[in-house]
Amino acid sequence: MSSRVLILDCGSQFTQLIARRVREARVFSEIHPPTRSLQWIREWKPTAIILSGGPSSVTDEGAPTFDSAILDLAPVLGVCYGMQWIAHTSGGSVRGGGRREYGRAELVVKEPSGLFAGFDPGERSVVWMSHGDHVETVPPGYVLTASSEGNPVVAFRHTSKPIHAVQFHAEVAHSVRGAEIIQNFLFGVAGCTADWTPGHFIEQEIARIRERVGSAQVICGLSGGVDSSVAAALVHRAIGDQLTCIFVDTGLLRLHEREQVERTMGQHLGIKLVTVRAEDRFLTALQGLDDPEQKRKAIGHTFIDVFEDASSVAGETAEFLVQGTLYPDVIESVSAKGGPSATIKTHHNVGGLKPDMKFKLIEPLRELFKDEVRNVGRELGLPEEMVGRHPFPGPGLGIRVLGAVDPVNVETLRRADAIYLEEIRAAGLYHEIWQAFAVFLPVRSVGVMGDGRTYEHVIALRAVTSTDGMTADWFAFPTEVLARISNRIINEVPGVNRVVYDVSSKPPATIEWE
């Protein structure tokens, strides 16, 4: 049986990072609320358990807590709050305030084994702290393994059981050897097997899909984005021609996007594909709207209607609908202090389906993070231009044309955006950037082109670096690249005489303009 790491989330902002670090070590992990019962955990059969950090004090009313028998079910790693809970429940003392630590700190290794295997005795290493409470004394039966100048108890372990705890956040990139510490726990302490690979996932998921679907027909709302494309390719690998994909051309897509989807999914992979040309319906629905939220709703409602019309014809005998729900969608719907059930958010690929829809859902990617989805896509043979593409909003260019949306403005933006991305790729910068796109501004400016005065439109360029989209910083282009982009847009896109570059970060700005 493959290794499985259970992460019990006590409310830390870094819990998803723990799961990602475990998965990066090729070990499967899942995040669950701390309310999971002891019996549930036994039945889940974890190879190891990680108790996350969190904002509570262990003595607070309503603070996350566990049956102490959890410490005997599997090897345990307590992180920050998880460490404090272990200390508190095992007879150590936890104090509030006094030695608060936030940001970088330097730990000193007392015992170069276990979590610190590969370290030297007395070695100093930079780690990331974020705690108000601290462990004052190590509980009976445990020994100190690391300390810091600001806190004498930074890490400890049980003398005979595979229980370890750290006050710092090894999962954060600022902890210089954090990934190594996590891997020491996974492989040195818990004896996990590194078999969580794209190929292994595909093999398991294909078996599950075949068992569930049987001989039934399946449809998939294909957007052309990474998630829906990988989901469609995976389901097609499992059931072949039982799958029909429906691609809706909203008229708000990037240049040649429909042709790319038809070429890759239909011709290259041999997936049955129905293309619905609905540009006029979407542009009609957007007439007179300039508020971004109203535009989003109009696009979403129109998508539902168009998709359901198409599915009633293409998938009139279909029992299942494929969605590209990812693991962060699942995690975000579970509160750290909530109950054991998780409510899956409706995925944007199909614009928000009606609650009384007739289809049963297939969500083959619901255990995966975005980077894992990309790797599965590569394993399935999807081209890099599809699996490595930047995020693209469900409403498409409709929210990147600020103000009123009309066909001329959309086409102007589409052409400017294509030049922008083409030049980024030519400069070898595309994969250094989290997201890059152009924005059509509802203003005109005076310019001079040739010997004449112009009064034309402004295009804004946005490019950011990020790891997860929650925070982002603007990308520092070489000036010659920006100059080349601006020159090409102004010369090749009619109606544009000025290009500006956005140098704001998130926060305070958002990534999209809208």
Short mmCIF file of C-alpha atoms in Angstrom, two decimals:
data_model
loop_
_atom_site.label_atom_id
_atom_site.label_comp_id
_atom_site.label_asym_id
_atom_site.label_seq_id
_atom_site.Cartn_x
_atom_site.Cartn_y
_atom_site.Cartn_z
CA MET A 1 0.00 0.00 0.00
CA SER A 2 1.25 3.50 -0.85
CA SER A 3 2.29 5.89 1.91
CA ARG A 4 -0.34 8.39 3.10
CA VAL A 5 0.35 11.42 5.27
CA LEU A 6 -2.59 12.90 7.17
CA ILE A 7 -2.27 16.63 7.88
CA LEU A 8 -4.66 17.91 10.55
CA ASP A 9 -5.19 21.62 10.01
CA CYS A 10 -5.31 23.73 13.15
CA GLY A 11 -5.80 26.95 11.19
CA SER A 12 -2.31 27.91 10.00
CA GLN A 13 -1.92 30.06 6.92
CA PHE A 14 0.89 27.68 5.91
CA THR A 15 -1.01 24.36 6.05
CA GLN A 16 -1.27 24.07 2.27
CA LEU A 17 2.50 24.52 2.12
CA ILE A 18 2.98 21.49 4.39
CA ALA A 19 0.94 19.39 1.96
CA ARG A 20 2.91 20.73 -0.98
CA ARG A 21 6.27 19.99 0.64
CA VAL A 22 5.18 16.42 1.42
CA ARG A 23 3.98 15.95 -2.15
CA GLU A 24 7.19 17.44 -3.53
CA ALA A 25 8.94 14.58 -1.70
CA ARG A 26 6.66 12.26 -3.76
CA VAL A 27 4.56 11.18 -0.78
CA PHE A 28 0.76 11.51 -0.92
CA SER A 29 -0.82 13.83 1.66
CA GLU A 30 -4.28 15.12 2.50
CA ILE A 31 -5.43 18.00 4.70
CA HIS A 32 -8.37 17.43 7.06
CA PRO A 33 -9.92 19.43 9.92
CA PRO A 34 -8.84 18.63 13.48
CA THR A 35 -12.36 17.39 14.24
CA ARG A 36 -11.69 14.06 12.55
CA SER A 37 -12.44 11.34 15.10
CA LEU A 38 -9.88 8.85 16.32
CA GLN A 39 -11.87 6.08 14.64
CA TRP A 40 -11.94 7.97 11.35
CA ILE A 41 -8.15 8.43 11.52
CA ARG A 42 -7.64 4.74 12.26
CA GLU A 43 -9.74 3.81 9.23
CA TRP A 44 -7.84 6.29 7.03
CA LYS A 45 -4.67 4.36 7.96
CA PRO A 46 -2.07 7.13 7.80
CA THR A 47 1.59 6.25 7.42
CA ALA A 48 2.33 9.47 9.32
CA ILE A 49 0.42 12.36 10.89
CA ILE A 50 1.34 16.04 10.88
CA LEU A 51 -0.35 18.49 13.27
CA SER A 52 -0.20 21.97 11.73
CA GLY A 53 0.28 25.38 13.25
CA GLY A 54 -2.61 27.67 14.10
CA PRO A 55 -3.56 31.00 15.72
CA SER A 56 -5.05 29.56 18.94
CA SER A 57 -3.48 29.02 22.34
CA VAL A 58 -3.74 25.44 23.55
CA THR A 59 -5.59 26.64 26.66
CA ASP A 60 -8.18 28.68 24.72
CA GLU A 61 -11.78 27.55 24.88
CA GLY A 62 -12.61 25.92 21.57
CA ALA A 63 -8.96 25.53 20.53
CA PRO A 64 -8.25 22.53 18.27
CA THR A 65 -7.56 19.41 20.28
CA PHE A 66 -7.14 15.69 19.68
CA ASP A 67 -7.53 12.41 21.50
CA SER A 68 -4.07 11.80 22.99
CA ALA A 69 -4.25 8.25 21.58
CA ILE A 70 -3.46 9.82 18.21
CA LEU A 71 0.17 9.84 19.30
CA ASP A 72 0.19 6.04 19.19
CA LEU A 73 -1.51 5.59 15.79
CA ALA A 74 1.43 6.56 13.56
CA PRO A 75 4.62 8.65 13.60
CA VAL A 76 3.67 12.24 14.45
CA LEU A 77 5.20 15.61 13.61
CA GLY A 78 3.86 18.64 15.49
CA VAL A 79 4.46 22.05 13.89
CA CYS A 80 4.10 25.28 15.94
CA TYR A 81 0.62 24.88 17.52
CA GLY A 82 0.95 21.15 16.92
CA MET A 83 4.14 21.16 18.99
CA GLN A 84 2.46 23.13 21.77
CA TRP A 85 -0.47 20.70 21.84
CA ILE A 86 1.91 17.72 22.15
CA ALA A 87 3.78 19.45 24.97
CA HIS A 88 0.56 20.44 26.76
CA THR A 89 -1.10 17.02 26.50
CA SER A 90 2.11 15.18 27.49
CA GLY A 91 2.78 17.11 30.70
CA GLY A 92 5.07 19.90 29.50
CA SER A 93 4.36 23.58 30.05
CA VAL A 94 3.22 26.08 27.41
CA ARG A 95 3.34 29.81 28.14
CA GLY A 96 1.71 32.70 26.31
CA GLY A 97 3.67 35.82 25.35
CA GLY A 98 7.09 36.64 26.70
CA ARG A 99 9.25 35.14 23.97
CA ARG A 100 7.23 35.90 20.86
CA GLU A 101 9.06 35.28 17.60
CA TYR A 102 7.99 36.40 14.13
CA GLY A 103 10.14 36.10 11.03
CA ARG A 104 13.60 34.65 10.62
CA ALA A 105 15.40 33.09 13.57
CA GLU A 106 18.51 30.98 13.97
CA LEU A 107 18.16 27.59 15.60
CA VAL A 108 21.01 25.65 17.13
CA VAL A 109 21.00 21.87 16.61
CA LYS A 110 21.40 19.97 19.87
CA GLU A 111 20.95 16.47 18.46
CA PRO A 112 22.03 15.85 14.83
CA SER A 113 19.73 12.89 14.20
CA GLY A 114 16.02 12.29 13.55
CA LEU A 115 14.65 15.51 12.05
CA PHE A 116 18.17 16.93 12.01
CA ALA A 117 19.95 13.98 10.42
CA GLY A 118 22.70 15.37 8.19
CA PHE A 119 23.23 18.44 10.38
CA ASP A 120 26.40 18.95 12.45
CA PRO A 121 26.31 19.16 16.28
CA GLY A 122 25.84 22.80 17.24
CA GLU A 123 25.05 23.79 13.64
CA ARG A 124 23.08 27.00 13.21
CA SER A 125 20.34 27.19 10.60
CA VAL A 126 17.89 29.93 9.62
CA VAL A 127 14.22 29.03 10.14
CA TRP A 128 10.89 30.90 9.99
CA MET A 129 9.09 31.56 13.27
CA SER A 130 5.52 32.77 13.72
CA HIS A 131 4.30 32.21 17.28
CA GLY A 132 3.20 34.05 20.39
CA ASP A 133 3.03 31.09 22.79
CA HIS A 134 6.06 28.90 23.42
CA VAL A 135 6.96 25.63 25.12
CA GLU A 136 8.54 26.49 28.45
CA THR A 137 9.58 22.97 29.45
CA VAL A 138 9.96 19.74 27.47
CA PRO A 139 7.37 17.16 28.61
CA PRO A 140 8.46 14.03 30.52
CA GLY A 141 9.69 11.29 28.20
CA TYR A 142 10.90 13.81 25.59
CA VAL A 143 14.34 15.33 24.89
CA LEU A 144 15.37 18.70 23.48
CA THR A 145 16.77 18.56 19.92
CA ALA A 146 17.10 22.26 18.98
CA SER A 147 16.92 25.71 20.56
CA SER A 148 17.31 29.34 19.53
CA GLU A 149 18.51 32.53 21.15
CA GLY A 150 14.93 33.70 21.61
CA ASN A 151 13.47 30.36 22.65
CA PRO A 152 15.23 27.51 24.50
CA VAL A 153 12.74 24.89 23.20
CA VAL A 154 12.61 24.95 19.39
CA ALA A 155 12.38 21.20 18.77
CA PHE A 156 12.00 18.02 20.78
CA ARG A 157 11.34 14.30 20.30
CA HIS A 158 10.03 11.38 22.33
CA THR A 159 12.72 9.10 23.71
CA SER A 160 11.15 5.87 22.42
CA LYS A 161 8.19 6.74 20.15
CA PRO A 162 8.38 8.31 16.64
CA ILE A 163 7.00 11.65 17.84
CA HIS A 164 8.81 14.86 16.87
CA ALA A 165 7.86 18.51 17.19
CA VAL A 166 9.22 21.86 15.98
CA GLN A 167 8.28 25.41 16.91
CA PHE A 168 9.25 26.82 13.51
CA HIS A 169 7.65 26.43 10.08
CA ALA A 170 9.86 24.05 8.11
CA GLU A 171 7.37 24.20 5.23
CA VAL A 172 8.12 27.87 4.50
CA ALA A 173 10.85 28.64 1.95
CA HIS A 174 12.55 31.00 4.43
CA SER A 175 13.47 27.96 6.54
CA VAL A 176 16.69 27.27 4.67
CA ARG A 177 16.84 23.50 5.27
CA GLY A 178 13.12 23.08 5.94
CA ALA A 179 12.47 20.69 3.04
CA GLU A 180 15.30 18.49 4.29
CA ILE A 181 13.82 18.43 7.80
CA ILE A 182 10.41 17.40 6.44
CA GLN A 183 12.01 14.68 4.34
CA ASN A 184 13.93 13.44 7.39
CA PHE A 185 10.58 13.01 9.12
CA LEU A 186 8.92 11.33 6.13
CA PHE A 187 11.66 8.86 5.31
CA GLY A 188 13.95 8.64 8.35
CA VAL A 189 11.29 8.69 11.06
CA ALA A 190 8.06 7.51 9.39
CA GLY A 191 9.50 5.18 6.76
CA CYS A 192 7.37 6.58 3.93
CA THR A 193 7.78 5.41 0.33
CA ALA A 194 8.30 8.03 -2.40
CA ASP A 195 5.79 6.73 -4.95
CA TRP A 196 3.42 9.68 -5.44
CA THR A 197 4.26 10.35 -9.11
CA PRO A 198 2.20 11.54 -12.10
CA GLY A 199 2.35 8.08 -13.63
CA HIS A 200 1.18 6.40 -10.43
CA PHE A 201 -1.67 8.91 -10.05
CA ILE A 202 -2.81 8.41 -13.65
CA GLU A 203 -2.82 4.64 -13.24
CA GLN A 204 -4.92 4.81 -10.05
CA GLU A 205 -7.33 7.42 -11.39
CA ILE A 206 -7.96 5.56 -14.64
CA ALA A 207 -8.97 2.47 -12.65
CA ARG A 208 -11.32 4.55 -10.47
CA ILE A 209 -12.95 6.29 -13.45
CA ARG A 210 -13.53 3.02 -15.31
CA GLU A 211 -15.06 1.38 -12.25
CA ARG A 212 -17.40 4.31 -11.61
CA VAL A 213 -18.46 5.09 -15.18
CA GLY A 214 -18.83 1.59 -16.59
CA SER A 215 -20.38 1.88 -20.04
CA ALA A 216 -22.07 5.26 -19.43
CA GLN A 217 -21.56 8.36 -21.57
CA VAL A 218 -19.65 11.35 -20.17
CA ILE A 219 -19.41 15.03 -21.18
CA CYS A 220 -16.81 17.65 -20.27
CA GLY A 221 -17.01 21.41 -20.47
CA LEU A 222 -13.68 22.27 -22.06
CA SER A 223 -12.38 25.81 -21.56
CA GLY A 224 -8.93 25.47 -23.12
CA GLY A 225 -7.31 26.13 -19.74
CA VAL A 226 -4.89 23.79 -17.98
CA ASP A 227 -7.36 22.20 -15.55
CA SER A 228 -10.17 21.26 -17.93
CA SER A 229 -7.71 20.13 -20.62
CA VAL A 230 -5.85 17.79 -18.28
CA ALA A 231 -9.12 16.48 -16.79
CA ALA A 232 -10.45 15.77 -20.28
CA ALA A 233 -7.24 14.03 -21.40
CA LEU A 234 -7.21 11.86 -18.27
CA VAL A 235 -10.86 10.81 -18.59
CA HIS A 236 -10.36 10.13 -22.30
CA ARG A 237 -7.37 7.90 -21.47
CA ALA A 238 -9.73 5.95 -19.18
CA ILE A 239 -12.90 5.62 -21.28
CA GLY A 240 -12.07 6.73 -24.83
CA ASP A 241 -15.06 7.56 -27.04
CA GLN A 242 -17.48 7.44 -24.13
CA LEU A 243 -16.32 11.03 -23.51
CA THR A 244 -17.60 14.02 -25.49
CA CYS A 245 -16.06 17.45 -24.85
CA ILE A 246 -17.98 20.67 -25.42
CA PHE A 247 -15.94 23.79 -26.18
CA VAL A 248 -17.78 27.12 -26.10
CA ASP A 249 -16.20 29.93 -28.12
CA THR A 250 -17.38 32.99 -26.22
CA GLY A 251 -15.69 35.48 -28.52
CA LEU A 252 -13.68 36.53 -25.47
CA LEU A 253 -10.80 34.10 -25.94
CA ARG A 254 -7.17 34.76 -26.81
CA LEU A 255 -5.95 34.81 -30.39
CA HIS A 256 -6.26 31.39 -32.12
CA GLU A 257 -7.38 29.71 -28.87
CA ARG A 258 -10.28 27.85 -30.47
CA GLU A 259 -8.04 26.54 -33.22
CA GLN A 260 -5.45 25.41 -30.68
CA VAL A 261 -8.04 23.50 -28.64
CA GLU A 262 -9.50 21.85 -31.73
CA ARG A 263 -6.02 20.89 -32.96
CA THR A 264 -4.73 19.54 -29.65
CA MET A 265 -7.80 17.89 -28.15
CA GLY A 266 -9.58 16.83 -31.32
CA GLN A 267 -6.87 16.03 -33.88
CA HIS A 268 -3.86 15.18 -31.69
CA LEU A 269 -5.57 13.30 -28.83
CA GLY A 270 -8.57 12.07 -30.81
CA ILE A 271 -11.17 13.30 -28.30
CA LYS A 272 -14.73 13.75 -29.55
CA LEU A 273 -15.13 17.52 -29.55
CA VAL A 274 -18.20 19.68 -30.15
CA THR A 275 -17.41 23.36 -30.74
CA VAL A 276 -20.15 25.89 -30.12
CA ARG A 277 -19.69 29.31 -31.76
CA ALA A 278 -21.53 31.66 -29.42
CA GLU A 279 -19.71 34.97 -29.84
CA ASP A 280 -22.85 36.92 -30.69
CA ARG A 281 -24.76 35.65 -27.63
CA PHE A 282 -22.00 36.70 -25.25
CA LEU A 283 -21.40 40.12 -26.82
CA THR A 284 -25.15 40.77 -26.83
CA ALA A 285 -25.33 39.85 -23.12
CA LEU A 286 -22.52 42.33 -22.39
CA GLN A 287 -24.05 45.30 -24.21
CA GLY A 288 -24.35 48.37 -21.99
CA LEU A 289 -22.40 46.81 -19.08
CA ASP A 290 -19.22 48.34 -17.71
CA ASP A 291 -19.29 47.20 -14.06
CA PRO A 292 -16.91 44.21 -13.76
CA GLU A 293 -19.18 42.23 -11.43
CA GLN A 294 -22.16 42.69 -13.76
CA LYS A 295 -19.99 41.57 -16.68
CA ARG A 296 -18.88 38.45 -14.78
CA LYS A 297 -22.49 37.54 -14.00
CA ALA A 298 -23.64 38.13 -17.58
CA ILE A 299 -20.84 35.96 -18.96
CA GLY A 300 -21.45 33.23 -16.35
CA HIS A 301 -25.21 33.09 -16.93
CA THR A 302 -24.78 33.05 -20.70
CA PHE A 303 -22.23 30.25 -20.41
CA ILE A 304 -24.64 28.14 -18.38
CA ASP A 305 -27.37 28.58 -20.98
CA VAL A 306 -25.08 27.87 -23.95
CA PHE A 307 -23.46 24.87 -22.29
CA GLU A 308 -26.77 23.33 -21.26
CA ASP A 309 -28.20 23.84 -24.76
CA ALA A 310 -25.15 22.11 -26.24
CA SER A 311 -25.08 19.33 -23.65
CA SER A 312 -28.75 18.51 -24.24
CA VAL A 313 -27.81 17.65 -27.83
CA ALA A 314 -24.23 16.36 -27.60
CA GLY A 315 -24.71 14.60 -24.28
CA GLU A 316 -28.40 13.72 -24.25
CA THR A 317 -27.54 10.23 -23.03
CA ALA A 318 -24.68 11.30 -20.75
CA GLU A 319 -24.82 10.44 -17.05
CA PHE A 320 -21.59 12.12 -15.92
CA LEU A 321 -20.02 15.58 -16.19
CA VAL A 322 -16.25 16.13 -15.86
CA GLN A 323 -15.03 19.16 -13.91
CA GLY A 324 -11.45 20.32 -13.30
CA THR A 325 -11.83 20.95 -9.55
CA LEU A 326 -8.38 21.12 -7.90
CA TYR A 327 -7.30 20.32 -4.34
CA PRO A 328 -7.09 24.00 -3.24
CA ASP A 329 -10.80 24.30 -4.13
CA VAL A 330 -11.48 21.40 -1.75
CA ILE A 331 -9.24 22.73 1.03
CA GLU A 332 -10.63 26.26 0.92
CA SER A 333 -14.14 24.98 1.57
CA VAL A 334 -13.13 23.36 4.88
CA SER A 335 -12.78 25.53 7.98
CA ALA A 336 -10.06 24.59 10.44
CA LYS A 337 -12.72 24.52 13.14
CA GLY A 338 -15.49 23.16 10.94
CA GLY A 339 -17.10 19.78 10.78
CA PRO A 340 -15.82 16.71 9.03
CA SER A 341 -17.64 17.24 5.74
CA ALA A 342 -16.20 19.25 2.87
CA THR A 343 -18.37 21.15 0.40
CA ILE A 344 -16.84 21.39 -3.06
CA LYS A 345 -17.11 24.78 -4.72
CA THR A 346 -18.63 24.87 -8.20
CA HIS A 347 -15.76 25.02 -10.66
CA HIS A 348 -15.39 27.98 -13.00
CA ASN A 349 -14.81 25.78 -16.08
CA VAL A 350 -18.54 25.31 -16.52
CA GLY A 351 -19.53 28.71 -15.25
CA GLY A 352 -21.51 27.54 -12.25
CA LEU A 353 -24.02 24.80 -12.98
CA LYS A 354 -27.56 24.73 -11.67
CA PRO A 355 -28.21 22.77 -8.47
CA ASP A 356 -30.84 20.58 -10.16
CA MET A 357 -28.56 19.45 -12.98
CA LYS A 358 -29.02 15.84 -14.06
CA PHE A 359 -25.33 14.90 -14.22
CA LYS A 360 -23.19 13.12 -11.64
CA LEU A 361 -19.78 14.76 -11.25
CA ILE A 362 -16.39 13.31 -12.07
CA GLU A 363 -13.56 15.39 -10.60
CA PRO A 364 -10.37 13.49 -11.47
CA LEU A 365 -8.00 16.26 -10.34
CA ARG A 366 -9.54 17.01 -6.94
CA GLU A 367 -6.50 15.56 -5.11
CA LEU A 368 -3.96 17.67 -7.04
CA PHE A 369 -2.29 21.06 -6.71
CA LYS A 370 -1.77 23.16 -9.86
CA ASP A 371 1.86 22.14 -10.39
CA GLU A 372 0.87 18.48 -10.06
CA VAL A 373 -1.88 18.99 -12.65
CA ARG A 374 0.70 20.37 -15.07
CA ASN A 375 2.94 17.34 -14.52
CA VAL A 376 0.03 14.95 -15.07
CA GLY A 377 -0.75 16.81 -18.29
CA ARG A 378 2.81 16.36 -19.50
CA GLU A 379 2.66 12.66 -18.64
CA LEU A 380 -0.55 12.39 -20.69
CA GLY A 381 1.18 13.92 -23.72
CA LEU A 382 -0.39 17.40 -23.73
CA PRO A 383 1.85 20.04 -25.36
CA GLU A 384 3.81 22.41 -23.14
CA GLU A 385 2.06 25.43 -24.67
CA MET A 386 -1.14 24.12 -23.09
CA VAL A 387 -0.01 22.68 -19.72
CA GLY A 388 2.49 25.46 -19.03
CA ARG A 389 0.24 28.38 -19.89
CA HIS A 390 -0.44 31.21 -17.48
CA PRO A 391 -3.76 31.39 -15.58
CA PHE A 392 -6.60 32.82 -17.69
CA PRO A 393 -9.86 34.05 -16.13
CA GLY A 394 -13.08 32.17 -16.80
CA PRO A 395 -14.80 35.32 -18.20
CA GLY A 396 -11.86 35.74 -20.59
CA LEU A 397 -11.08 39.09 -22.20
CA GLY A 398 -14.48 40.40 -21.12
CA ILE A 399 -13.03 41.54 -17.78
CA ARG A 400 -9.75 42.76 -19.32
CA VAL A 401 -11.60 45.23 -21.53
CA LEU A 402 -12.31 47.88 -18.93
CA GLY A 403 -15.56 49.70 -19.44
CA ALA A 404 -17.99 48.73 -22.19
CA VAL A 405 -17.23 45.58 -24.17
CA ASP A 406 -17.63 45.76 -27.94
CA PRO A 407 -16.16 43.62 -30.73
CA VAL A 408 -13.64 46.27 -31.83
CA ASN A 409 -12.20 46.76 -28.35
CA VAL A 410 -12.04 42.99 -27.77
CA GLU A 411 -10.15 42.46 -31.05
CA THR A 412 -7.77 45.33 -30.23
CA LEU A 413 -6.97 43.75 -26.88
CA ARG A 414 -6.69 40.25 -28.37
CA ARG A 415 -4.05 41.40 -30.87
CA ALA A 416 -2.09 43.43 -28.31
CA ASP A 417 -2.15 40.52 -25.84
CA ALA A 418 -0.87 38.10 -28.50
CA ILE A 419 2.08 40.37 -29.32
CA TYR A 420 2.87 40.77 -25.63
CA LEU A 421 2.96 37.02 -24.97
CA GLU A 422 4.85 36.33 -28.20
CA GLU A 423 7.63 38.73 -27.18
CA ILE A 424 7.77 37.32 -23.64
CA ARG A 425 8.28 33.84 -25.07
CA ALA A 426 10.86 35.09 -27.58
CA ALA A 427 12.83 36.65 -24.71
CA GLY A 428 12.77 33.33 -22.79
CA LEU A 429 10.85 34.91 -19.90
CA TYR A 430 7.44 33.20 -20.09
CA HIS A 431 8.17 30.55 -17.46
CA GLU A 432 9.72 33.09 -15.08
CA ILE A 433 6.36 34.87 -14.87
CA TRP A 434 3.29 33.63 -12.98
CA GLN A 435 0.85 35.58 -15.15
CA ALA A 436 1.14 38.16 -17.91
CA PHE A 437 -1.61 39.86 -19.87
CA ALA A 438 -2.69 43.08 -21.55
CA VAL A 439 -5.59 45.32 -20.49
CA PHE A 440 -7.68 47.63 -22.70
CA LEU A 441 -8.22 50.95 -20.92
CA PRO A 442 -11.39 53.02 -21.53
CA VAL A 443 -9.37 56.21 -22.13
CA ARG A 444 -7.77 57.89 -25.13
CA SER A 445 -4.58 59.90 -25.26
CA VAL A 446 -3.03 62.31 -27.69
CA GLY A 447 -0.12 61.06 -29.77
CA VAL A 448 1.82 61.76 -32.92
CA MET A 449 2.14 59.11 -35.61
CA GLY A 450 3.85 60.08 -38.83
CA ASP A 451 3.21 63.78 -39.22
CA GLY A 452 -0.26 63.72 -37.77
CA ARG A 453 -1.92 64.07 -34.39
CA THR A 454 -3.69 60.98 -33.05
CA TYR A 455 -6.23 60.50 -30.29
CA GLU A 456 -6.32 56.80 -29.64
CA HIS A 457 -6.49 54.03 -27.04
CA VAL A 458 -4.13 52.99 -24.24
CA ILE A 459 -3.03 49.42 -23.54
CA ALA A 460 -1.75 48.52 -20.05
CA LEU A 461 0.60 45.57 -19.54
CA ARG A 462 0.66 43.44 -16.39
CA ALA A 463 3.18 40.74 -15.41
CA VAL A 464 3.67 39.30 -11.93
CA THR A 465 5.72 36.71 -10.11
CA SER A 466 4.00 34.54 -7.53
CA THR A 467 3.91 31.02 -6.11
CA ASP A 468 0.18 30.66 -5.53
CA GLY A 469 -1.52 33.88 -6.67
CA MET A 470 -2.32 34.90 -3.07
CA THR A 471 0.45 37.52 -3.13
CA ALA A 472 2.36 38.77 -6.16
CA ASP A 473 5.09 41.19 -7.16
CA TRP A 474 5.45 42.93 -10.51
CA PHE A 475 7.98 41.41 -12.87
CA ALA A 476 11.07 43.52 -13.60
CA PHE A 477 11.39 43.29 -17.38
CA PRO A 478 14.64 44.24 -19.09
CA THR A 479 13.93 47.68 -20.54
CA GLU A 480 14.76 46.55 -24.07
CA VAL A 481 12.04 43.88 -23.88
CA LEU A 482 9.41 46.38 -22.76
CA ALA A 483 10.53 48.78 -25.48
CA ARG A 484 10.17 46.08 -28.14
CA ILE A 485 6.71 45.08 -26.87
CA SER A 486 5.50 48.69 -26.82
CA ASN A 487 6.89 49.42 -30.27
CA ARG A 488 5.23 46.37 -31.83
CA ILE A 489 1.82 46.98 -30.22
CA ILE A 490 1.72 50.64 -31.29
CA ASN A 491 2.88 49.84 -34.83
CA GLU A 492 0.85 46.68 -35.42
CA VAL A 493 -2.43 47.20 -33.55
CA PRO A 494 -4.71 49.84 -35.10
CA GLY A 495 -6.20 52.31 -32.67
CA VAL A 496 -3.43 52.16 -30.03
CA ASN A 497 -0.88 54.95 -29.56
CA ARG A 498 0.26 54.42 -25.97
CA VAL A 499 1.42 51.45 -23.86
CA VAL A 500 1.95 51.58 -20.07
CA TYR A 501 3.35 48.99 -17.62
CA ASP A 502 1.79 48.26 -14.20
CA VAL A 503 4.37 48.24 -11.37
CA SER A 504 2.00 47.60 -8.44
CA SER A 505 2.17 44.51 -6.23
CA LYS A 506 -0.55 42.41 -4.58
CA PRO A 507 -1.41 43.64 -2.02
CA PRO A 508 -2.40 46.47 -2.26
CA ALA A 509 -3.41 45.89 -5.89
CA THR A 510 -4.98 42.73 -7.29
CA ILE A 511 -3.40 40.75 -10.13
CA GLU A 512 -6.32 41.30 -12.52
CA TRP A 513 -7.44 44.87 -13.21
CA GLU A 514 -11.17 44.44 -13.90
#
